[in-house]
Coordinates of N, CA and C in Angstrom, one line a residue:
M965 N -11.0 -53.6 102.8 CA -9.6 -53.7 102.5 C -9.2 -52.5 101.6
K966 N -10.0 -52.3 100.5 CA -9.7 -51.3 99.6 C -9.7 -49.9 100.2
T967 N -10.6 -49.7 101.2 CA -10.7 -48.4 101.9 C -9.5 -48.2 102.8
K968 N -9.0 -49.2 103.4 CA -7.8 -49.1 104.3 C -6.6 -48.8 103.5
L969 N -6.5 -49.4 102.3 CA -5.3 -49.1 101.4 C -5.4 -47.7 100.9
T970 N -6.5 -47.3 100.5 CA -6.7 -45.9 100.0 C -6.4 -44.9 101.1
T971 N -6.9 -45.2 102.3 CA -6.6 -44.3 103.5 C -5.1 -44.2 103.8
L972 N -4.5 -45.4 103.8 CA -3.0 -45.4 104.0 C -2.2 -44.7 103.0
L973 N -2.5 -44.9 101.7 CA -1.8 -44.2 100.7 C -2.1 -42.7 100.7
T974 N -3.3 -42.3 101.0 CA -3.6 -40.8 101.1 C -2.9 -40.2 102.3
T975 N -2.8 -40.9 103.4 CA -2.1 -40.4 104.6 C -0.6 -40.3 104.3
A976 N -0.1 -41.3 103.7 CA 1.4 -41.2 103.3 C 1.7 -40.1 102.4
F977 N 0.8 -39.9 101.4 CA 1.0 -38.8 100.4 C 0.9 -37.4 101.1
L978 N -0.1 -37.3 102.0 CA -0.3 -36.0 102.7 C 0.9 -35.7 103.6
G979 N 1.4 -36.8 104.3 CA 2.6 -36.6 105.1 C 3.8 -36.1 104.4
L980 N 4.0 -36.7 103.2 CA 5.2 -36.3 102.4 C 5.0 -34.9 101.9
T981 N 3.8 -34.6 101.5 CA 3.5 -33.2 101.0 C 3.8 -32.2 102.1
L982 N 3.3 -32.4 103.3 CA 3.5 -31.5 104.4 C 4.9 -31.4 104.8
A983 N 5.6 -32.5 104.8 CA 7.0 -32.5 105.2 C 7.8 -31.7 104.2
S984 N 7.5 -31.7 102.9 CA 8.2 -30.9 101.9 C 7.9 -29.5 102.1
C985 N 6.7 -29.1 102.5 CA 6.3 -27.7 102.7 C 6.9 -27.1 104.0
S986 N 7.2 -27.9 105.0 CA 7.7 -27.4 106.2 C 9.2 -27.0 106.2
T987 N 9.9 -27.6 105.2 CA 11.3 -27.2 105.1 C 11.3 -25.9 104.3
T988 N 12.0 -24.9 104.7 CA 12.1 -23.7 104.0 C 13.1 -23.8 102.9
S989 N 12.7 -23.5 101.7 CA 13.5 -23.5 100.5 C 14.5 -22.4 100.5
S990 N 15.7 -22.7 100.3 CA 16.8 -21.6 100.3 C 17.1 -21.2 98.8
A991 N 16.4 -21.7 97.9 CA 16.6 -21.4 96.5 C 16.5 -19.9 96.3
G992 N 17.5 -19.3 95.7 CA 17.4 -17.8 95.5 C 17.8 -17.0 96.7
A993 N 18.1 -17.6 97.8 CA 18.5 -16.8 99.0 C 20.0 -16.7 99.0
K994 N 20.4 -15.6 99.7 CA 21.8 -15.4 99.9 C 22.4 -16.5 100.8
P995 N 23.5 -17.1 100.5 CA 24.1 -18.2 101.3 C 24.5 -17.8 102.6
Y996 N 24.4 -18.7 103.6 CA 24.8 -18.4 105.0 C 26.3 -18.4 105.0
P997 N 27.0 -17.3 105.5 CA 28.4 -17.2 105.4 C 29.2 -17.8 106.7
L998 N 28.5 -18.1 107.7 CA 29.2 -18.5 109.0 C 29.2 -20.1 109.1
S999 N 30.1 -20.6 109.9 CA 30.2 -22.0 110.1 C 29.7 -22.3 111.5
T1000 N 29.1 -21.3 112.2 CA 28.5 -21.4 113.5 C 27.1 -21.0 113.5
C1001 N 26.3 -21.4 114.5 CA 24.9 -21.0 114.7 C 24.9 -19.5 115.0
I1002 N 23.9 -18.9 114.3 CA 23.8 -17.4 114.4 C 23.4 -17.0 115.9
V1003 N 22.7 -17.9 116.6 CA 22.2 -17.6 117.9 C 23.2 -18.0 119.0
S1004 N 23.7 -19.2 119.0 CA 24.5 -19.7 120.1 C 26.0 -19.7 119.8
D1005 N 26.4 -19.5 118.6 CA 27.8 -19.6 118.1 C 28.4 -21.0 118.2
N1006 N 27.5 -22.0 118.4 CA 28.0 -23.4 118.4 C 28.3 -23.8 116.9
K1007 N 29.3 -24.7 116.8 CA 29.7 -25.1 115.4 C 28.5 -25.9 114.8
L1008 N 28.1 -25.5 113.6 CA 27.0 -26.2 112.9 C 27.3 -27.7 112.8
G1009 N 26.4 -28.5 113.1 CA 26.5 -29.9 113.1 C 26.9 -30.5 114.4
S1010 N 27.3 -29.7 115.4 CA 27.7 -30.2 116.7 C 26.5 -30.8 117.5
M1011 N 25.3 -30.4 117.1 CA 24.1 -30.9 117.8 C 23.2 -31.6 116.9
G1012 N 23.7 -32.2 115.9 CA 22.9 -32.9 114.9 C 22.9 -32.1 113.6
T1013 N 21.9 -32.4 112.8 CA 21.8 -31.8 111.5 C 21.3 -30.3 111.7
P1014 N 22.0 -29.3 111.1 CA 21.7 -27.9 111.3 C 20.3 -27.7 110.7
V1015 N 19.6 -26.7 111.3 CA 18.3 -26.3 110.9 C 18.5 -25.0 110.0
T1016 N 17.9 -25.0 108.8 CA 18.1 -23.9 107.9 C 16.8 -23.2 107.7
K1017 N 16.8 -21.9 107.7 CA 15.6 -21.0 107.5 C 16.0 -19.9 106.6
V1018 N 15.1 -19.3 105.8 CA 15.4 -18.1 105.0 C 14.6 -17.0 105.7
H1019 N 15.4 -16.0 106.0 CA 14.8 -14.8 106.6 C 15.1 -13.6 105.7
Q1020 N 14.1 -13.0 105.2 CA 14.2 -11.8 104.3 C 15.2 -12.0 103.2
G1021 N 15.2 -13.2 102.6 CA 16.1 -13.4 101.4 C 17.5 -13.9 101.9
Q1022 N 17.7 -14.1 103.1 CA 19.0 -14.5 103.6 C 18.9 -15.9 104.3
E1023 N 19.7 -16.9 103.8 CA 19.7 -18.2 104.5 C 20.3 -18.0 105.8
V1024 N 19.7 -18.6 106.8 CA 20.2 -18.6 108.2 C 20.3 -20.0 108.7
K1025 N 21.3 -20.4 109.4 CA 21.5 -21.7 109.9 C 21.6 -21.7 111.4
F1026 N 21.0 -22.8 112.0 CA 21.0 -22.9 113.5 C 21.4 -24.3 113.9
C1027 N 22.0 -24.4 115.1 CA 22.5 -25.7 115.6 C 21.3 -26.6 116.0
C1028 N 20.2 -26.0 116.4 CA 19.0 -26.8 116.9 C 17.8 -25.9 116.9
E1029 N 16.6 -26.6 117.1 CA 15.3 -25.9 117.0 C 15.1 -24.8 118.1
P1030 N 15.6 -25.0 119.4 CA 15.5 -23.9 120.3 C 16.1 -22.6 119.9
C1031 N 17.2 -22.7 119.1 CA 17.8 -21.5 118.6 C 16.9 -20.8 117.6
V1032 N 16.1 -21.5 116.8 CA 15.2 -20.9 115.9 C 14.2 -20.1 116.6
K1033 N 13.7 -20.6 117.7 CA 12.7 -19.9 118.5 C 13.3 -18.6 119.1
K1034 N 14.5 -18.7 119.6 CA 15.2 -17.5 120.1 C 15.4 -16.5 119.0
F1035 N 15.8 -16.9 117.8 CA 15.9 -16.1 116.6 C 14.6 -15.4 116.3
D1036 N 13.5 -16.2 116.2 CA 12.2 -15.6 115.8 C 11.7 -14.6 116.8
A1037 N 12.2 -14.6 118.1 CA 11.8 -13.6 119.1 C 12.4 -12.3 118.8
N1038 N 13.6 -12.2 118.2 CA 14.3 -11.0 118.0 C 15.3 -11.2 116.8
P1039 N 14.8 -11.3 115.6 CA 15.7 -11.5 114.4 C 16.7 -10.4 114.2
A1040 N 16.3 -9.2 114.4 CA 17.3 -8.1 114.1 C 18.5 -8.2 115.0
K1041 N 18.4 -8.7 116.2 CA 19.5 -8.8 117.1 C 20.6 -9.8 116.5
Y1042 N 20.1 -10.9 115.9 CA 21.0 -11.9 115.4 C 21.4 -11.6 114.0
M1043 N 20.6 -11.0 113.2 CA 20.9 -10.7 111.8 C 22.1 -9.6 111.8
A1044 N 22.2 -8.9 112.8 CA 23.3 -7.9 112.9 C 24.7 -8.6 112.9
K1045 N 24.7 -9.9 113.2 CA 26.0 -10.7 113.2 C 26.5 -10.9 111.7
L1046 N 25.5 -10.8 110.8 CA 25.9 -11.1 109.4 C 26.4 -9.8 108.8

């Protein structure tokens, strides 16, 4: 029983640690100036919670995860919008 509890607590702690690492911190980054997704031009929040990423010191916001993948394929193309 003690081993199961230890395993459960360790797994929960590891999960929380990884979750906090996977979100990109925007502390110190330039704020995102647009109210739309940099890739699709959809209004931020129209497809759920916006995804935020910091690219070369600039906060960038997306309407969804697929837009992040498109951005990562050619960031210069989309950063030109800023």
